[in-house]
Coordinates of N, CA and C in Angstrom, one line a residue:
Chain A
K1407 N 0.0 -23.8 13.2 CA 0.2 -23.2 14.5 C -0.7 -22.0 14.5
A1408 N -1.3 -21.7 15.7 CA -2.1 -20.5 15.8 C -1.1 -19.3 15.8
G1409 N -1.6 -18.2 15.2 CA -0.8 -17.0 15.1 C -0.8 -16.2 16.5
V1410 N -0.2 -15.0 16.4 CA -0.1 -14.2 17.6 C -1.5 -13.6 17.8
T1411 N -1.9 -13.6 19.0 CA -3.2 -13.0 19.4 C -3.1 -11.9 20.3
Q1412 N -3.9 -10.9 20.2 CA -3.9 -9.7 21.0 C -5.3 -9.4 21.5
T1413 N -5.4 -9.1 22.8 CA -6.7 -8.7 23.3 C -6.5 -7.5 24.2
P1414 N -7.5 -6.6 24.3 CA -8.6 -6.6 23.4 C -8.2 -6.0 22.0
R1415 N -9.1 -6.1 21.0 CA -8.8 -5.5 19.7 C -9.0 -4.0 19.7
Y1416 N -10.0 -3.6 20.4 CA -10.3 -2.1 20.5 C -10.5 -1.7 21.9
L1417 N -10.1 -0.5 22.2 CA -10.2 0.0 23.6 C -10.4 1.5 23.5
I1418 N -11.3 2.0 24.3 CA -11.5 3.4 24.5 C -11.3 3.8 26.0
K1419 N -10.4 4.7 26.2 CA -10.1 5.1 27.6 C -10.1 6.6 27.7
T1420 N -10.1 7.0 28.9 CA -10.1 8.5 29.2 C -8.8 8.9 29.7
R1421 N -8.4 10.1 29.4 CA -7.1 10.6 29.9 C -7.0 10.4 31.4
G1422 N -5.8 10.0 31.9 CA -5.5 9.8 33.3 C -5.7 8.3 33.7
Q1423 N -6.5 7.6 32.9 CA -6.7 6.2 33.3 C -5.5 5.3 32.9
Q1424 N -5.5 4.1 33.3 CA -4.5 3.2 32.8 C -5.1 2.0 32.0
V1425 N -4.2 1.3 31.3 CA -4.7 0.3 30.4 C -3.7 -0.9 30.4
T1426 N -4.2 -2.1 30.3 CA -3.3 -3.2 30.1 C -3.7 -4.0 28.9
L1427 N -2.7 -4.2 28.0 CA -3.0 -5.0 26.8 C -2.3 -6.3 26.9
S1428 N -2.8 -7.3 26.2 CA -2.3 -8.7 26.3 C -1.9 -9.2 25.0
C1429 N -0.9 -10.1 25.0 CA -0.4 -10.7 23.8 C 0.0 -12.1 24.0
S1430 N -0.5 -13.0 23.2 CA -0.1 -14.4 23.3 C 0.7 -14.8 22.1
P1431 N 1.9 -15.2 22.3 CA 2.8 -15.4 21.1 C 2.5 -16.8 20.5
I1432 N 3.1 -17.0 19.3 CA 3.1 -18.3 18.7 C 3.7 -19.3 19.6
S1433 N 3.2 -20.5 19.7 CA 3.7 -21.5 20.5 C 5.2 -21.8 20.2
G1434 N 6.0 -21.8 21.2 CA 7.4 -22.1 21.0 C 8.3 -20.8 20.9
H1435 N 7.6 -19.7 20.6 CA 8.4 -18.4 20.5 C 8.6 -17.8 21.9
R1436 N 9.8 -17.5 22.3 CA 10.1 -17.0 23.6 C 10.3 -15.5 23.6
S1437 N 10.4 -14.9 22.5 CA 10.6 -13.5 22.4 C 9.3 -12.8 22.0
V1438 N 9.0 -11.7 22.7 CA 7.8 -10.9 22.4 C 8.2 -9.5 22.4
S1439 N 7.9 -8.8 21.4 CA 8.2 -7.4 21.2 C 6.9 -6.6 21.1
W1440 N 6.9 -5.3 21.5 CA 5.8 -4.4 21.4 C 6.2 -3.2 20.6
Y1441 N 5.3 -2.7 19.8 CA 5.5 -1.6 18.9 C 4.2 -0.7 19.0
Q1442 N 4.5 0.6 18.9 CA 3.4 1.6 18.8 C 3.4 2.2 17.4
Q1443 N 2.2 2.2 16.8 CA 2.1 2.8 15.5 C 1.1 4.0 15.5
T1444 N 1.6 5.2 15.1 CA 0.8 6.4 15.0 C 1.0 7.0 13.7
P1445 N 0.0 7.8 13.2 CA 0.2 8.4 11.9 C 1.4 9.4 11.9
G1446 N 1.7 10.0 13.0 CA 2.8 11.0 13.1 C 4.2 10.4 13.2
Q1447 N 4.3 9.4 14.1 CA 5.6 8.9 14.4 C 5.9 7.5 13.8
G1448 N 4.9 7.0 13.1 CA 5.1 5.7 12.5 C 5.2 4.5 13.5
L1449 N 5.9 3.5 13.1 CA 6.1 2.3 13.9 C 7.3 2.5 14.8
Q1450 N 7.1 2.5 16.1 CA 8.2 2.6 17.1 C 8.3 1.5 18.0
F1451 N 9.5 1.1 18.3 CA 9.7 -0.1 19.2 C 9.5 0.4 20.7
L1452 N 8.8 -0.4 21.4 CA 8.6 -0.1 22.8 C 9.5 -0.9 23.7
F1453 N 9.4 -2.2 23.6 CA 10.3 -3.1 24.4 C 10.2 -4.5 23.9
E1454 N 11.1 -5.3 24.4 CA 11.1 -6.7 24.0 C 11.4 -7.6 25.2
Y1455 N 10.7 -8.7 25.4 CA 10.9 -9.6 26.5 C 11.3 -10.9 25.9
F1456 N 12.2 -11.5 26.7 CA 12.7 -12.9 26.3 C 12.9 -13.6 27.6
S1457 N 12.2 -14.8 27.7 CA 12.3 -15.6 28.9 C 12.0 -14.8 30.2
E1458 N 11.0 -14.0 30.1 CA 10.5 -13.2 31.3 C 11.4 -12.0 31.6
T1459 N 12.4 -11.7 30.8 CA 13.3 -10.6 31.1 C 13.2 -9.6 30.0
Q1460 N 13.2 -8.3 30.4 CA 13.2 -7.3 29.3 C 14.6 -7.2 28.7
R1461 N 14.7 -7.4 27.4 CA 16.0 -7.5 26.8 C 16.4 -6.2 26.1
N1462 N 15.3 -5.6 25.5 CA 15.6 -4.3 24.8 C 14.5 -3.3 25.2
K1463 N 14.8 -2.1 25.2 CA 13.8 -1.1 25.5 C 13.9 0.1 24.5
G1464 N 12.8 0.6 24.1 CA 12.8 1.8 23.2 C 12.8 3.1 24.0
N1465 N 12.6 4.2 23.3 CA 12.7 5.5 23.9 C 11.3 6.0 24.3
F1466 N 10.7 5.4 25.3 CA 9.4 5.7 25.7 C 9.4 6.1 27.2
P1467 N 8.5 6.9 27.7 CA 8.5 7.3 29.1 C 8.2 6.1 30.0
G1468 N 8.5 6.2 31.3 CA 8.2 5.1 32.2 C 6.8 4.7 32.4
R1469 N 5.9 5.6 31.9 CA 4.4 5.2 32.0 C 4.2 3.9 31.2
F1470 N 5.1 3.6 30.3 CA 4.9 2.4 29.5 C 5.7 1.3 30.1
S1471 N 5.1 0.2 30.4 CA 5.8 -0.9 31.1 C 5.3 -2.2 30.5
G1472 N 6.0 -3.3 30.8 CA 5.5 -4.5 30.3 C 6.0 -5.7 31.2
R1473 N 5.6 -6.8 30.9 CA 6.1 -8.0 31.6 C 5.8 -9.2 30.7
Q1474 N 6.5 -10.3 31.0 CA 6.3 -11.6 30.3 C 6.1 -12.7 31.4
F1475 N 5.2 -13.6 31.1 CA 5.0 -14.7 32.0 C 5.8 -15.9 31.6
S1476 N 5.7 -16.9 32.4 CA 6.5 -18.1 32.2 C 6.0 -18.9 30.9
N1477 N 4.8 -18.6 30.5 CA 4.3 -19.3 29.3 C 4.5 -18.4 28.1
S1478 N 5.3 -17.4 28.2 CA 5.7 -16.4 27.2 C 4.7 -15.4 26.8
R1479 N 3.5 -15.5 27.4 CA 2.5 -14.5 27.2 C 3.0 -13.2 27.8
S1480 N 2.6 -12.1 27.2 CA 3.1 -10.8 27.6 C 2.0 -9.8 27.8
E1481 N 2.2 -8.9 28.7 CA 1.3 -7.7 28.8 C 2.0 -6.4 28.8
M1482 N 1.4 -5.4 28.3 CA 2.0 -4.1 28.4 C 1.0 -3.2 29.1
N1483 N 1.5 -2.3 29.9 CA 0.6 -1.4 30.7 C 1.0 0.0 30.4
V1484 N 0.0 0.9 30.2 CA 0.3 2.3 30.1 C -0.5 3.0 31.2
S1485 N 0.2 3.7 32.0 CA -0.5 4.4 33.1 C -0.7 5.9 32.8
T1486 N -1.5 6.5 33.5 CA -1.8 8.0 33.3 C -1.9 8.3 31.8
L1487 N -2.9 7.7 31.2 CA -3.0 7.9 29.7 C -3.1 9.3 29.3
E1488 N -2.4 9.6 28.1 CA -2.5 10.9 27.5 C -3.1 10.8 26.1
L1489 N -3.6 11.9 25.6 CA -4.3 11.8 24.3 C -3.3 11.3 23.2
G1490 N -2.0 11.6 23.4 CA -1.0 11.2 22.4 C -0.7 9.7 22.5
D1491 N -1.3 9.0 23.4 CA -1.1 7.5 23.5 C -2.1 6.8 22.6
S1492 N -3.0 7.5 22.0 CA -3.9 6.9 21.0 C -3.1 6.3 19.9
A1493 N -3.2 5.1 19.6 CA -2.4 4.4 18.6 C -2.8 3.0 18.4
L1494 N -2.2 2.4 17.5 CA -2.3 0.9 17.3 C -1.1 0.3 18.0
Y1495 N -1.3 -0.6 18.9 CA -0.3 -1.2 19.6 C -0.1 -2.7 19.1
L1496 N 1.0 -2.9 18.6 CA 1.3 -4.2 17.9 C 2.3 -5.1 18.7
C1497 N 2.0 -6.3 18.8 CA 2.8 -7.3 19.5 C 3.4 -8.2 18.4
A1498 N 4.6 -8.6 18.6 CA 5.2 -9.6 17.7 C 6.0 -10.6 18.5
S1499 N 5.9 -11.8 18.0 CA 6.7 -12.9 18.6 C 7.7 -13.4 17.6
S1500 N 8.8 -13.9 18.1 CA 9.8 -14.4 17.2 C 10.6 -15.6 17.8
F1501 N 11.1 -16.4 16.9 CA 12.0 -17.5 17.3 C 13.4 -17.2 16.9
S1502 N 13.5 -16.5 15.7 CA 14.8 -16.0 15.3 C 14.6 -14.5 14.9
S1503 N 15.1 -14.1 13.7 CA 15.0 -12.7 13.4 C 13.7 -12.3 12.8
E1504 N 13.0 -13.2 12.2 CA 11.7 -12.8 11.6 C 10.6 -12.7 12.7
Q1505 N 9.9 -11.6 12.6 CA 8.9 -11.4 13.7 C 7.5 -11.6 13.1
Y1506 N 6.6 -12.1 13.9 CA 5.3 -12.5 13.5 C 4.3 -11.6 14.3
F1507 N 3.6 -10.8 13.6 CA 2.8 -9.7 14.3 C 1.4 -10.2 14.6
G1508 N 0.8 -9.7 15.6 CA -0.6 -9.9 15.9 C -1.4 -8.8 15.2
P1509 N -2.7 -8.9 15.3 CA -3.6 -7.9 14.6 C -3.6 -6.5 15.2
G1510 N -3.1 -6.4 16.5 CA -3.0 -5.1 17.1 C -4.1 -4.8 18.0
T1511 N -3.9 -3.9 18.9 CA -5.0 -3.3 19.8 C -5.1 -1.8 19.4
R1512 N -6.2 -1.4 19.0 CA -6.5 0.0 18.7 C -6.9 0.7 19.9
L1513 N -6.1 1.6 20.5 CA -6.4 2.3 21.7 C -6.7 3.7 21.4
T1514 N -7.9 4.2 21.8 CA -8.3 5.6 21.7 C -8.4 6.2 23.0
V1515 N -7.7 7.3 23.2 CA -7.8 8.0 24.5 C -8.5 9.3 24.3
T1516 N -9.6 9.5 25.1 CA -10.4 10.7 24.9 C -10.3 11.6 26.1
Chain B
S1302 N 12.7 7.0 17.4 CA 13.0 7.6 16.1 C 13.0 6.5 15.0
Q1303 N 12.8 6.9 13.8 CA 12.8 5.9 12.7 C 14.2 5.9 12.1
Q1304 N 14.5 4.7 11.7 CA 15.8 4.4 11.1 C 15.9 5.0 9.8
G1305 N 14.9 4.9 9.0 CA 15.1 5.3 7.6 C 13.9 5.8 6.9
E1306 N 14.2 6.2 5.7 CA 13.1 6.7 4.9 C 12.8 5.7 3.7
E1307 N 11.5 5.7 3.3 CA 11.2 5.0 2.2 C 10.7 5.9 1.1
D1308 N 10.9 5.4 -0.1 CA 10.7 6.2 -1.3 C 10.1 5.3 -2.4
P1309 N 9.0 5.6 -3.0 CA 8.2 6.8 -2.7 C 7.3 6.6 -1.5
Q1310 N 6.7 7.7 -1.1 CA 5.7 7.6 0.0 C 4.4 6.9 -0.4
A1311 N 4.1 7.1 -1.7 CA 2.9 6.5 -2.3 C 3.2 6.1 -3.7
L1312 N 2.6 5.0 -4.1 CA 2.8 4.5 -5.5 C 1.5 4.0 -6.0
S1313 N 1.1 4.4 -7.2 CA -0.1 3.9 -7.8 C 0.2 3.3 -9.1
I1314 N -0.1 2.0 -9.3 CA 0.2 1.3 -10.6 C -1.0 0.5 -11.0
Q1315 N -1.0 0.0 -12.2 CA -2.0 -0.9 -12.7 C -1.6 -2.3 -12.5
E1316 N -2.6 -3.2 -12.4 CA -2.4 -4.6 -12.2 C -1.5 -5.1 -13.4
G1317 N -0.6 -5.9 -13.1 CA 0.3 -6.5 -14.1 C 1.7 -5.7 -14.1
E1318 N 1.7 -4.5 -13.7 CA 2.9 -3.7 -13.7 C 3.8 -4.1 -12.5
N1319 N 5.1 -3.7 -12.6 CA 6.0 -3.9 -11.5 C 6.0 -2.7 -10.5
A1320 N 6.2 -3.0 -9.3 CA 6.3 -1.9 -8.3 C 7.7 -2.0 -7.6
T1321 N 8.3 -0.9 -7.5 CA 9.6 -0.8 -6.9 C 9.6 0.2 -5.7
M1322 N 10.0 -0.2 -4.6 CA 10.1 0.6 -3.4 C 11.5 0.6 -2.9
N1323 N 11.9 1.8 -2.4 CA 13.3 1.9 -1.9 C 13.3 2.3 -0.4
C1324 N 14.4 1.9 0.2 CA 14.5 2.1 1.7 C 15.9 2.5 2.0
S1325 N 16.1 3.5 2.7 CA 17.4 3.9 3.2 C 17.5 3.8 4.7
Y1326 N 18.6 3.5 5.2 CA 18.8 3.4 6.7 C 20.1 4.1 7.1
K1327 N 20.3 4.2 8.4 CA 21.4 5.0 8.8 C 22.6 4.3 9.5
T1328 N 22.3 3.2 10.2 CA 23.4 2.6 11.0 C 23.7 1.2 10.4
S1329 N 24.7 0.5 11.0 CA 25.0 -0.8 10.5 C 24.0 -1.8 11.0
I1330 N 23.8 -2.8 10.2 CA 22.7 -3.7 10.4 C 23.1 -5.2 10.4
N1331 N 22.3 -6.0 11.1 CA 22.5 -7.5 11.0 C 21.7 -8.0 9.8
N1332 N 20.5 -7.4 9.6 CA 19.6 -7.8 8.5 C 18.6 -6.7 8.2
L1333 N 18.0 -6.8 7.1 CA 16.9 -5.9 6.8 C 15.7 -6.7 6.3
Q1334 N 14.5 -6.3 6.8 CA 13.3 -7.1 6.5 C 12.3 -6.2 5.9
W1335 N 11.4 -6.8 5.1 CA 10.3 -6.1 4.5 C 9.0 -6.7 5.0
Y1336 N 8.1 -5.8 5.4 CA 6.8 -6.2 5.9 C 5.7 -5.5 5.1
R1337 N 4.5 -6.2 5.1 CA 3.3 -5.6 4.5 C 2.3 -5.4 5.5
Q1338 N 1.5 -4.3 5.4 CA 0.4 -4.0 6.3 C -0.8 -3.6 5.5
N1339 N -1.9 -4.3 5.8 CA -3.1 -4.0 5.1 C -4.0 -3.1 6.1
S1340 N -4.2 -1.9 5.7 CA -5.2 -1.0 6.3 C -5.2 -1.0 7.8
G1341 N -4.1 -0.7 8.4 CA -4.1 -0.5 9.9 C -4.2 -1.8 10.7
R1342 N -3.9 -2.9 10.0 CA -3.9 -4.2 10.7 C -2.5 -4.6 11.1
G1343 N -2.3 -5.9 11.4 CA -1.0 -6.3 11.8 C -0.1 -6.4 10.6
L1344 N 1.2 -6.5 10.8 CA 2.2 -6.6 9.8 C 2.5 -8.1 9.4
V1345 N 2.7 -8.3 8.1 CA 3.0 -9.6 7.6 C 4.5 -9.6 7.1
H1346 N 5.3 -10.5 7.6 CA 6.7 -10.6 7.2 C 6.7 -11.1 5.7
L1347 N 7.5 -10.4 4.9 CA 7.6 -10.8 3.5 C 9.0 -11.5 3.2
I1348 N 10.1 -10.8 3.6 CA 11.4 -11.4 3.3 C 12.4 -10.7 4.2
L1349 N 13.5 -11.5 4.4 CA 14.6 -11.0 5.2 C 15.9 -11.2 4.4
I1350 N 16.7 -10.2 4.4 CA 18.0 -10.3 3.7 C 19.1 -9.9 4.7
R1351 N 20.1 -10.7 4.8 CA 21.1 -10.5 5.8 C 22.2 -9.6 5.2
S1352 N 23.0 -9.0 6.1 CA 23.9 -7.9 5.7 C 25.0 -8.4 4.7
N1353 N 25.2 -9.7 4.7 CA 26.2 -10.3 3.8 C 25.6 -10.8 2.5
E1354 N 24.3 -10.5 2.3 CA 23.6 -10.9 1.1 C 23.4 -9.7 0.2
R1355 N 23.3 -9.8 -1.1 CA 23.1 -8.7 -2.0 C 21.7 -8.7 -2.6
E1356 N 21.2 -9.9 -2.8 CA 19.9 -10.1 -3.5 C 19.2 -11.3 -3.0
K1357 N 17.9 -11.2 -2.9 CA 17.1 -12.4 -2.5 C 15.8 -12.4 -3.2
H1358 N 15.3 -13.6 -3.5 CA 14.0 -13.7 -4.2 C 13.0 -14.5 -3.4
S1359 N 11.8 -14.2 -3.5 CA 10.7 -15.0 -2.9 C 9.5 -14.8 -3.7
G1360 N 9.1 -15.8 -4.5 CA 8.0 -15.7 -5.4 C 8.1 -14.5 -6.3
R1361 N 7.1 -13.6 -6.2 CA 7.1 -12.4 -7.1 C 8.0 -11.2 -6.4
L1362 N 8.6 -11.5 -5.3 CA 9.4 -10.5 -4.6 C 10.8 -10.6 -4.9
R1363 N 11.5 -9.5 -5.1 CA 12.9 -9.4 -5.2 C 13.5 -8.3 -4.4
V1364 N 14.4 -8.6 -3.5 CA 15.0 -7.6 -2.6 C 16.4 -7.5 -2.9
T1365 N 16.9 -6.3 -2.9 CA 18.4 -6.1 -3.0 C 18.8 -5.3 -1.8
L1366 N 20.1 -5.4 -1.5 CA 20.7 -4.7 -0.4 C 22.0 -4.2 -0.7
D1367 N 22.3 -2.9 -0.5 CA 23.6 -2.3 -0.8 C 24.0 -1.7 0.5
T1368 N 24.9 -2.4 1.3 CA 25.3 -1.9 2.6 C 26.2 -0.7 2.5
S1369 N 26.9 -0.6 1.4 CA 27.8 0.6 1.2 C 27.0 1.9 1.1
K1370 N 25.8 1.8 0.5 CA 24.9 2.9 0.3 C 23.8 2.9 1.4
K1371 N 23.8 1.9 2.3 CA 22.8 1.8 3.3 C 21.4 1.9 2.7
S1372 N 21.2 1.1 1.7 CA 19.9 1.1 1.0 C 19.4 -0.2 0.5
S1373 N 18.1 -0.4 0.4 CA 17.5 -1.6 -0.1 C 16.4 -1.3 -1.0
S1374 N 16.0 -2.2 -1.9 CA 14.9 -2.0 -2.7 C 14.0 -3.3 -2.7
L1375 N 12.7 -3.1 -2.8 CA 11.8 -4.2 -2.9 C 11.1 -4.1 -4.3
L1376 N 11.2 -5.1 -5.1 CA 10.5 -5.2 -6.3 C 9.4 -6.2 -6.3
I1377 N 8.2 -5.8 -6.6 CA 7.0 -6.7 -6.7 C 6.7 -6.8 -8.2
T1378 N 6.9 -8.0 -8.8 CA 6.6 -8.2 -10.2 C 5.2 -8.6 -10.4
A1379 N 4.7 -8.2 -11.6 CA 3.3 -8.6 -12.0 C 2.3 -8.4 -10.9
S1380 N 2.2 -7.1 -10.5 CA 1.4 -6.8 -9.3 C -0.1 -7.2 -9.5
R1381 N -0.7 -7.4 -8.4 CA -2.2 -7.7 -8.3 C -2.9 -6.8 -7.4
A1382 N -4.2 -6.7 -7.6 CA -5.0 -5.8 -6.7 C -4.8 -6.2 -5.3
A1383 N -4.6 -7.4 -5.0 CA -4.4 -7.9 -3.6 C -3.1 -7.4 -3.0
D1384 N -2.2 -6.9 -3.8 CA -0.9 -6.4 -3.3 C -1.1 -5.0 -2.7
T1385 N -2.2 -4.4 -2.9 CA -2.5 -3.1 -2.3 C -2.4 -3.1 -0.8
A1386 N -1.4 -2.3 -0.3 CA -1.1 -2.3 1.1 C 0.0 -1.3 1.3
S1387 N 0.4 -1.1 2.6 CA 1.6 -0.4 2.9 C 2.7 -1.3 3.1
Y1388 N 3.9 -0.9 2.7 CA 5.1 -1.8 2.7 C 6.2 -1.0 3.6
F1389 N 6.7 -1.7 4.5 CA 7.7 -1.2 5.4 C 9.0 -2.0 5.4
C1390 N 10.1 -1.3 5.4 CA 11.4 -1.9 5.6 C 11.7 -1.8 7.1
A1391 N 12.4 -2.7 7.6 CA 12.8 -2.7 9.0 C 14.2 -3.3 9.2
T1392 N 15.0 -2.6 10.0 CA 16.3 -3.1 10.2 C 16.5 -3.6 11.6
E1393 N 17.3 -4.7 11.7 CA 17.8 -5.2 13.0 C 19.2 -4.8 13.1
G1394 N 19.5 -4.0 14.1 CA 20.9 -3.5 14.2 C 21.8 -4.5 14.9
S1395 N 23.1 -4.2 14.8 CA 24.1 -5.0 15.4 C 23.9 -5.0 16.9
G1396 N 23.8 -6.1 17.5 CA 23.7 -6.2 19.0 C 22.3 -5.8 19.5
T1397 N 21.3 -5.7 18.7 CA 20.0 -5.4 19.1 C 19.0 -6.4 18.6
A1398 N 19.2 -7.6 18.8 CA 18.4 -8.7 18.3 C 16.9 -8.4 18.7
S1399 N 16.0 -8.7 17.8 CA 14.6 -8.5 18.0 C 14.1 -7.1 18.2
K1400 N 15.0 -6.1 18.0 CA 14.5 -4.7 18.0 C 14.6 -4.2 16.6
L1401 N 13.4 -4.1 16.0 CA 13.3 -3.6 14.6 C 13.1 -2.1 14.6
T1402 N 13.8 -1.5 13.7 CA 13.6 -0.1 13.5 C 13.0 0.1 12.1
F1403 N 11.8 0.6 12.0 CA 11.0 0.7 10.8 C 11.2 1.9 10.0
G1404 N 11.1 1.8 8.7 CA 11.0 3.0 7.9 C 9.7 3.6 7.9
T1405 N 9.5 4.6 7.1 CA 8.3 5.4 7.0 C 7.2 4.7 6.2
G1406 N 7.5 3.8 5.4 CA 6.5 3.1 4.6 C 6.2 3.6 3.3
T1407 N 5.8 2.7 2.4 CA 5.3 3.1 1.0 C 3.9 2.6 0.9
R1408 N 3.0 3.5 0.5 CA 1.6 3.1 0.3 C 1.4 2.7 -1.1
L1409 N 1.2 1.4 -1.4 CA 1.0 0.9 -2.8 C -0.4 0.7 -3.1
Q1410 N -0.9 1.3 -4.2 CA -2.2 1.1 -4.7 C -2.2 0.4 -6.1
V1411 N -2.8 -0.8 -6.2 CA -2.8 -1.4 -7.5 C -4.2 -1.5 -8.0
T1412 N -4.4 -0.9 -9.1 CA -5.8 -0.7 -9.7 C -6.0 -1.7 -10.8
L1413 N -7.2 -2.1 -11.0 CA -7.5 -3.1 -12.1 C -7.5 -2.4 -13.5

């Protein structure tokens, strides 16, 4: 089976802009989770979608949003980017408890 | 916020030696998982241990879980240079399926 794919892999944006990241889960996986990884805060859970519904949400401001499509592909959007949003954004898909991570999208906000 | 702490933060050993990493967490869990991350890339799932299990093995990996102490350890035996990576524990809490809370990670360096 193909693994989790994320696009784009690298992104440079300017403060105030918005960005959309995409994640394609492993075939058959209906749950998709998003995590933010920074040197200061480590790995933090953003949100999880299951069958197009947000099932869990982390402690992030409303500028961070996501959605899931009927084919389980997911997107996350960050509006009004801040310098502190620079991070590696990881997507993971799962069928049960074990999560399978994509390579991540490295977002740099200047 | 992060669930737990990992100890040590960094570990440097020689090839062939064993590496032990510890993880502590704060709340009740359904399971605890260990992941490996190479140099800012995606995480790779290593092993999952459920809250009613005390020990689990997978190849050169041995994981223990002590729910009374809210702690876990990961032992990598006969380490190899290819084991060089960051290792994270992650907990899945009760009633929060698919929401993993990660520890701070241990950076393992295995030298030849």
